[in-house]
Coordinates of C-alpha atoms and ligand atoms in Angstrom, one line a residue:
X1 CA -11.0 -19.1 -19.5
X2 CA -8.0 -15.9 -18.2
X3 CA -5.3 -16.3 -21.0
X4 CA -3.1 -12.4 -21.3
X5 CA -1.5 -12.5 -24.0
X6 CA -0.1 -8.6 -24.2
X7 CA 1.9 -7.0 -21.1
X8 CA 3.7 -3.6 -21.3
X9 CA 5.2 -2.1 -19.4
X10 CA 6.0 1.3 -18.7
X11 CA 7.6 3.9 -16.2
X12 CA 6.1 7.6 -15.4
X13 CA 7.3 10.3 -13.4
X14 CA 5.3 11.9 -11.6
X15 CA 6.4 14.6 -9.1
X16 CA 5.2 14.6 -5.0
X17 CA 3.7 17.4 -4.5
X18 CA 6.0 18.8 -1.6
X19 CA 8.8 16.2 -0.3
X20 CA 7.5 13.2 1.3
X21 CA 10.7 12.2 4.3
X22 CA 10.3 8.5 6.6
X23 CA 12.4 7.5 9.1
X24 CA 15.4 6.6 6.5
X25 CA 14.7 8.2 3.2
X26 CA 13.5 11.7 1.3
X27 CA 11.0 11.4 -2.2
X28 CA 9.9 13.9 -4.0
X29 CA 9.4 12.4 -7.4
X30 CA 7.8 8.9 -8.0
X31 CA 8.7 7.1 -11.2
X32 CA 5.4 4.9 -11.2
X33 CA 5.6 1.2 -12.9
X34 CA 2.4 1.0 -14.7
X35 CA 1.1 -3.0 -16.1
X36 CA -1.3 -3.0 -18.9
X37 CA -2.7 -5.7 -19.5
X38 CA -4.6 -7.2 -22.9
X39 CA -5.8 -10.6 -22.9
X40 CA -6.7 -13.2 -25.6
X41 CA -10.7 -11.8 -25.9
X42 CA -9.0 -7.5 -26.5
X43 CA -10.1 -7.1 -22.6
X44 CA -7.5 -4.2 -21.5
X45 CA -6.6 -4.1 -17.5
X46 CA -3.8 -2.3 -15.6
X47 CA -1.9 -2.1 -12.2
X48 CA 1.1 -1.5 -10.7
X49 CA 3.6 -2.8 -9.0
X50 CA 5.0 0.1 -6.8
X51 CA 8.9 -1.1 -6.2
X52 CA 9.9 2.5 -4.5
X53 CA 13.5 4.5 -6.9
X54 CA 15.7 2.9 -3.6
X55 CA 15.5 -0.4 -1.5
X56 CA 15.2 1.4 1.5
X57 CA 11.2 0.3 2.4
X58 CA 12.0 -3.7 0.6
X59 CA 14.4 -5.0 -0.9
X60 CA 13.1 -4.4 -4.1
X61 CA 13.6 -0.9 -6.2
X62 CA 11.2 0.0 -9.7
X63 CA 14.9 -1.5 -12.0
X64 CA 14.7 -5.1 -10.1
X65 CA 10.8 -5.3 -10.7
X66 CA 11.1 -4.1 -13.6
X67 CA 14.3 -7.1 -14.2
X68 CA 11.5 -9.1 -12.5
X69 CA 8.7 -9.5 -14.6
X70 CA 11.1 -9.3 -17.9
X71 CA 13.4 -12.3 -16.5
X72 CA 10.5 -14.4 -14.9
X73 CA 7.2 -13.3 -14.2
X74 CA 5.6 -12.1 -17.2
X75 CA 7.2 -15.8 -18.8
X76 CA 4.6 -17.9 -16.5
X77 CA 1.2 -16.2 -17.3
X78 CA 1.8 -14.1 -21.7
X79 CA -0.6 -17.7 -23.3
X80 CA -1.2 -19.3 -19.8
X81 CA -4.3 -21.0 -19.5
X82 CA -5.8 -19.4 -15.5
X83 CA -9.1 -20.8 -14.3
X84 CA -9.4 -18.0 -12.3
X85 CA -6.8 -15.0 -12.0
X86 CA -6.5 -16.5 -7.6
X87 CA -4.0 -19.0 -9.1
X88 CA -2.4 -17.0 -10.9
X89 CA 0.4 -15.8 -7.3
X90 CA 0.8 -19.4 -7.8
X91 CA 2.5 -19.5 -10.6
X92 CA 4.6 -16.3 -10.3
X93 CA 6.3 -17.6 -7.0
X94 CA 6.7 -20.9 -8.0
X95 CA 9.9 -21.5 -7.2
X96 CA 10.5 -17.6 -8.1
X97 CA 11.5 -16.0 -4.6
X98 CA 11.2 -13.1 -2.9
X99 CA 10.2 -9.8 -5.8
X100 CA 6.3 -9.8 -4.5
X101 CA 6.3 -5.7 -5.7
X102 CA 6.8 -7.5 -8.9
X103 CA 4.4 -10.3 -8.6
X104 CA 2.0 -8.5 -7.5
X105 CA 2.3 -5.3 -10.2
X106 CA 1.2 -8.6 -12.2
X107 CA -1.0 -10.5 -10.2
X108 CA -3.8 -7.0 -9.3
X109 CA -3.4 -6.4 -13.2
X110 CA -4.8 -10.6 -13.6
X111 CA -7.9 -9.5 -11.6
X112 CA -8.3 -6.7 -13.0
X113 CA -8.7 -7.8 -16.6
X114 CA -10.6 -11.0 -14.3
X115 CA -13.7 -8.9 -13.6
X116 CA -13.2 -6.5 -16.6
X117 CA -14.5 -10.4 -19.1
X118 CA -17.0 -10.6 -15.7
X119 CA -18.4 -7.1 -15.6
X120 CA -18.1 -7.1 -12.3
X121 CA -17.0 -4.3 -10.2
X122 CA -13.2 -5.7 -9.0
X123 CA -14.6 -4.9 -5.3
X124 CA -16.8 -7.2 -5.7
X125 CA -15.0 -9.6 -7.8
X126 CA -12.3 -9.2 -4.6
X127 CA -14.6 -10.4 -2.0
X128 CA -16.0 -6.5 -0.8
X129 CA -18.5 -5.1 0.8
X130 CA -18.0 -1.6 1.1
X131 CA -19.1 1.3 -0.8
X132 CA -17.0 3.7 0.3
X133 CA -13.4 3.1 2.3
X134 CA -12.8 5.5 5.1
X135 CA -9.5 7.5 4.5
X136 CA -6.1 8.4 6.8
X137 CA -3.5 10.9 6.1
X138 CA 0.2 10.0 6.3
X139 CA 2.0 12.7 7.0
X140 CA 6.3 13.2 6.3
X141 CA 8.6 13.8 9.3
X142 CA 8.1 17.3 10.2
X143 CA 11.2 20.2 11.4
X144 CA 10.0 21.4 14.2
X145 CA 6.1 19.3 16.3
X146 CA 4.5 23.1 15.4
X147 CA 5.7 22.2 12.3
X148 CA 3.5 19.2 12.4
X149 CA 0.8 20.4 14.8
X150 CA -0.3 23.0 11.4
X151 CA -0.2 19.2 9.5
X152 CA -2.6 17.4 11.4
X153 CA -4.5 20.7 11.6
X154 CA -5.0 20.7 8.5
X155 CA -6.2 17.2 7.7
X156 CA -8.4 16.6 10.3
X157 CA -10.3 20.3 8.9
X158 CA -10.3 18.4 4.8
X159 CA -12.1 15.4 7.3
X160 CA -9.2 12.6 7.2
X161 CA -10.6 9.6 9.5
X162 CA -6.9 9.0 10.7
X163 CA -3.6 10.9 11.1
X164 CA -0.8 9.1 10.7
X165 CA 3.1 10.7 11.7
X166 CA 6.1 9.6 11.0
X167 CA 8.6 9.0 13.5
X168 CA 12.0 9.0 14.3
X169 CA 14.1 8.4 17.5
X170 CA 14.6 13.0 18.2
X171 CA 11.4 13.2 16.3
X172 CA 8.8 11.4 18.9
X173 CA 7.5 11.5 22.0
X174 CA 7.6 15.4 21.7
X175 CA 6.0 15.4 17.8
X176 CA 2.9 13.4 19.1
X177 CA 2.6 14.5 22.2
X178 CA 2.2 17.9 20.7
X179 CA -0.5 16.6 18.5
X180 CA -2.2 15.1 20.9
X181 CA -2.0 18.4 23.3
X182 CA -3.3 20.6 20.6
X183 CA -6.2 18.4 19.0
X184 CA -7.5 16.3 21.8
X185 CA -8.2 13.1 22.4
X186 CA -11.0 11.8 20.4
X187 CA -8.6 11.9 17.4
X188 CA -6.8 8.3 15.8
X189 CA -3.7 9.2 16.2
X190 CA -1.0 6.5 15.5
X191 CA 2.5 6.4 14.4
X192 CA 4.8 5.4 11.6
X193 CA 8.2 4.3 12.3
X194 CA 9.2 2.3 9.3
X195 CA 12.0 -0.1 11.4
X196 CA 13.7 3.0 13.3
X197 CA 14.3 1.2 16.8
X198 CA 15.4 -1.2 19.2
X199 CA 14.4 -3.8 21.0
X200 CA 16.5 -1.3 23.1
X201 CA 14.8 1.6 23.2
X202 CA 11.3 0.2 25.0
X203 CA 11.8 2.6 27.6
X204 CA 12.2 5.1 25.4
X205 CA 8.4 4.1 23.1
X206 CA 7.2 3.4 26.1
X207 CA 6.6 7.1 26.4
X208 CA 3.2 7.2 23.8
X209 CA 1.8 5.7 26.2
X210 CA 0.2 8.4 27.7
X211 CA -1.3 9.9 23.9
X212 CA -3.1 6.9 23.2
X213 CA -2.4 6.0 19.7
X214 CA -4.5 3.8 18.1
X215 CA -1.4 2.4 16.7
X216 CA 2.5 2.4 16.2
X217 CA 3.8 0.4 13.6
X218 CA 7.3 -0.8 12.4
X219 CA 8.6 0.3 15.0
X220 CA 11.6 -2.4 14.9
X221 CA 12.8 -4.4 12.0
X222 CA 11.3 -6.2 9.3
X223 CA 13.0 -9.1 9.8
X224 CA 12.0 -9.0 13.8
X225 CA 9.1 -10.1 15.0
X226 CA 10.8 -11.6 18.0
X227 CA 11.6 -9.1 18.6
X228 CA 8.3 -6.7 19.0
X229 CA 6.8 -9.4 20.3
X230 CA 8.7 -8.6 23.4
X231 CA 8.1 -5.2 23.2
X232 CA 4.4 -6.0 22.5
X233 CA 5.0 -7.3 26.1
X234 CA 6.5 -3.8 27.4
X235 CA 4.6 -1.5 25.8
X236 CA -0.1 0.2 25.7
X237 CA 0.2 0.8 22.5
X238 CA -1.3 -2.2 19.9
X239 CA 2.0 -2.7 17.4
X240 CA 0.4 -1.7 13.9
X241 CA 2.7 -4.5 11.7
X242 CA 3.4 -3.5 7.3
X243 CA 7.6 -4.2 6.3
X244 CA 7.4 -7.9 8.7
X245 CA 3.9 -8.9 6.9
X246 CA 4.8 -10.5 3.6
X247 CA 2.7 -13.4 3.4
X248 CA -0.4 -15.4 4.8
X249 CA 2.6 -17.3 7.2
X250 CA 4.4 -14.0 8.4
X251 CA 0.3 -12.4 9.2
X252 CA 0.0 -16.2 11.8
X253 CA 3.6 -16.2 12.5
X254 CA 2.6 -12.7 14.1
X255 CA -0.4 -13.3 15.7
X256 CA 0.7 -16.7 17.8
X257 CA 3.3 -14.8 19.3
X258 CA 2.2 -11.6 19.8
X259 CA 4.2 -9.1 17.5
X260 CA 1.3 -7.3 16.7
X261 CA -2.4 -6.6 16.7
X262 CA -3.1 -4.8 13.6
X263 CA -2.4 -5.9 10.4
X264 CA -1.2 -2.9 7.7
X265 CA -2.2 -5.3 4.4
X266 CA -1.0 -3.0 1.0
X267 CA -0.9 -6.4 -2.4
X268 CA 2.0 -4.7 -3.3
X269 CA 4.0 -6.5 -0.4
X270 CA 3.1 -9.4 -0.1
X271 CA 2.1 -10.3 -3.7
X272 CA -1.0 -9.2 -5.1
X273 CA -4.4 -10.0 -4.1
X274 CA -4.3 -12.9 -3.5
X275 CA -2.5 -13.7 -0.6
X276 CA -3.9 -9.9 0.7
X277 CA -7.8 -11.7 0.7
X278 CA -6.7 -14.9 3.1
X279 CA -4.2 -12.1 5.6
X280 CA -8.1 -10.2 5.5
X281 CA -9.4 -13.2 6.4
X282 CA -6.4 -14.9 8.9
X283 CA -7.3 -12.3 10.9
X284 CA -10.4 -11.6 10.7
X285 CA -10.9 -15.7 12.5
X286 CA -8.4 -14.1 15.0
X287 CA -9.9 -11.0 15.5
X288 CA -6.6 -8.3 14.4
X289 CA -8.4 -5.8 12.3
X290 CA -7.1 -5.6 9.3
X291 CA -6.1 -1.2 7.0
X292 CA -5.2 -0.6 4.0
X293 CA -1.1 0.6 3.2
X294 CA -0.3 3.2 0.9
X295 CA 2.8 3.7 -1.4
X296 CA 2.1 6.8 -2.8
X297 CA 0.4 5.3 -5.2
X298 CA -1.4 6.7 -9.1
X299 CA -4.2 6.4 -9.4
X300 CA -4.0 3.0 -11.0
X301 CA -2.3 1.7 -7.8
X302 CA -4.8 3.2 -5.5
X303 CA -7.7 2.2 -7.5
X304 CA -6.3 -1.6 -6.5
X305 CA -6.1 -0.4 -2.9
X306 CA -10.3 1.1 -2.7
X307 CA -11.4 -2.0 -4.0
X308 CA -9.5 -4.2 -1.8
X309 CA -10.5 -1.9 1.3
X310 CA -13.9 -2.5 0.8
X311 CA -13.1 -6.1 1.9
X312 CA -15.1 -6.1 5.5
X313 CA -11.9 -6.2 8.2
X314 CA -10.9 -3.2 6.7
X315 CA -12.3 -1.8 9.9
X316 CA -10.5 1.3 10.4
X317 CA -9.3 4.3 7.9
X318 CA -6.6 3.2 4.9
X319 CA -4.1 5.7 3.3
X320 CA -6.3 5.8 0.8
X321 CA -6.2 9.7 0.5
X322 CA -7.3 11.8 -2.9
X323 CA -5.1 12.7 -5.5
X324 CA -5.1 16.2 -4.8
X325 CA -2.9 14.9 -1.6
X326 CA -0.3 13.3 -3.9
X327 CA -0.8 15.0 -7.1
X328 CA -1.2 19.0 -9.6
X329 CA -2.8 16.6 -11.8
X330 CA -3.5 12.0 -11.6
X331 CA -3.5 9.4 -14.0
X332 CA -7.9 8.2 -14.1
X333 CA -10.7 10.3 -15.0
X334 CA -12.3 10.8 -12.7
X335 CA -9.2 11.9 -9.8
X336 CA -9.7 10.4 -6.7
X337 CA -11.4 12.7 -4.0
X338 CA -12.6 12.4 -0.7
X339 CA -16.2 13.6 0.5
X340 CA -16.7 16.0 3.9
X341 CA -17.7 13.1 6.2
X342 CA -13.3 11.5 4.8
X343 CA -14.6 8.5 2.7
X344 CA -13.1 7.3 -0.1
X345 CA -15.8 6.1 -2.5
X346 CA -15.7 2.3 -3.7
X347 CA -16.7 2.4 -8.2
X348 CA -19.6 0.6 -8.4
X349 CA -21.3 1.0 -11.9
X350 CA -18.1 -0.3 -14.1
X351 CA -16.5 -3.3 -15.1
X352 CA -12.4 -3.5 -13.7
X353 CA -11.2 -0.6 -11.6
X354 CA -14.1 1.9 -12.2
X355 CA -11.7 4.5 -13.5
X356 CA -11.0 5.0 -16.7
X357 CA -6.7 5.5 -16.8
X358 CA -5.8 8.7 -19.1
X359 CA -3.4 7.0 -21.1
X360 CA -3.1 10.2 -24.1
X361 CA -1.8 11.5 -20.8
X362 CA 0.1 9.0 -19.3
X363 CA 1.9 7.8 -23.0
X364 CA 3.1 12.5 -22.4
X365 CA 4.9 10.9 -19.0
X366 CA 6.0 8.0 -20.4
X367 CA 9.8 7.6 -20.0
X368 CA 10.4 4.2 -21.0
X369 CA 8.1 1.4 -22.6
X370 CA 9.0 -2.4 -22.9
X371 CA 5.8 -4.8 -24.3
X372 CA 6.2 -8.6 -24.8
X373 CA 3.2 -11.1 -26.7
X374 CA 2.4 -14.4 -26.2
Ligands
OSB401 O1 5.1 2.7 6.3 O2 2.9 3.1 5.1 C1 5.0 3.5 4.9 C2 4.9 5.6 1.1 C3 6.1 4.6 0.8 C4 7.0 3.7 2.2 C5 6.0 3.6 3.4 C6 5.2 3.3 3.5 C7 4.5 4.8 3.5 C8 3.1 5.9 3.0 C9 2.7 6.6 2.3 O3 2.9 5.7 4.9 C10 0.9 6.5 3.4 C11 -0.1 6.6 1.5 O4 0.4 6.4 0.7 O5 -0.5 8.2 1.7
MG402 MG1 4.8 2.0 7.7

């Protein structure tokens, strides 16, 4: 039985090693939202709410999530008995629209607590089967094609198994082409537009076809499933949806409409692990590959992503780069690393997500904290 009796929210600040630019904004410091959950039997689990600083990726921010957790979500779990962590999402979602990243933070923390209660690795409680997950890197928009080539070349040398390049109008065809020319036809290359294009750009996006990208992620607006379907009929590069997929039904819509051929699953974006697993299963049944996206998580959110990415249909490399890609120092021990084959290892020898939170360092970095008890 899972009963949460204490929930603490914290905000910590972590500076990225270098600023990261996507089509809708630049980020140089993360305001990370951490959740610490304690069960009636004294087990403590952790999670991270991945909402951003600005509402440029989704409508949520760390501040809206904090508000939602305090006002509507924490009261729905504190003191409640759940037979299984898979029941938590329905309790959070009932008559509360949206706020999926806030819901995910709470829900994923409950899964971690449940895994620790049962003495099981979180990966295995979720249905994970892999011991290692192939890793990709996401490279921000650079000033010149040469600068992007240089970044991509370094990433290949480090062993990354997939290179994702952020693109926007003016920094697309020439940039992608330069990387393909410099690094050869065998490299798993993809582009992510974060909704920077319109259907009227189809002719321009078709110029990416000769570079044989494994996919183009979210070219159009998050609401534009129908237009993605039209675009997919006009270009050969497979479309992967990120922002658009916020539920199992939206994934089903994508499949039925032909709006995309691949899904990037970010558990925060869809409300947590239970929905992620359902999307994973639906995609598996329909021959749609999935991979685990990233939101510049600290070592805590990364632990949740690695556990999820160990499920069998996560057949493409995930945005689960090692700690050193982002931070001078992470908040978990050991830090996340990647082996020279570009694989991150799934911790299978400890209950829960399998790395320990450096609570002293988290305390030092905390700028805001609030706690509720049943
Ligand atoms: O679109 O996948 C995205 C980061 C912030 C917001 C959106 C996205 C991203 C990334 C980062 O691509 C991937 C990572 O965490 O390494
Ligand atoms: Mg994306």
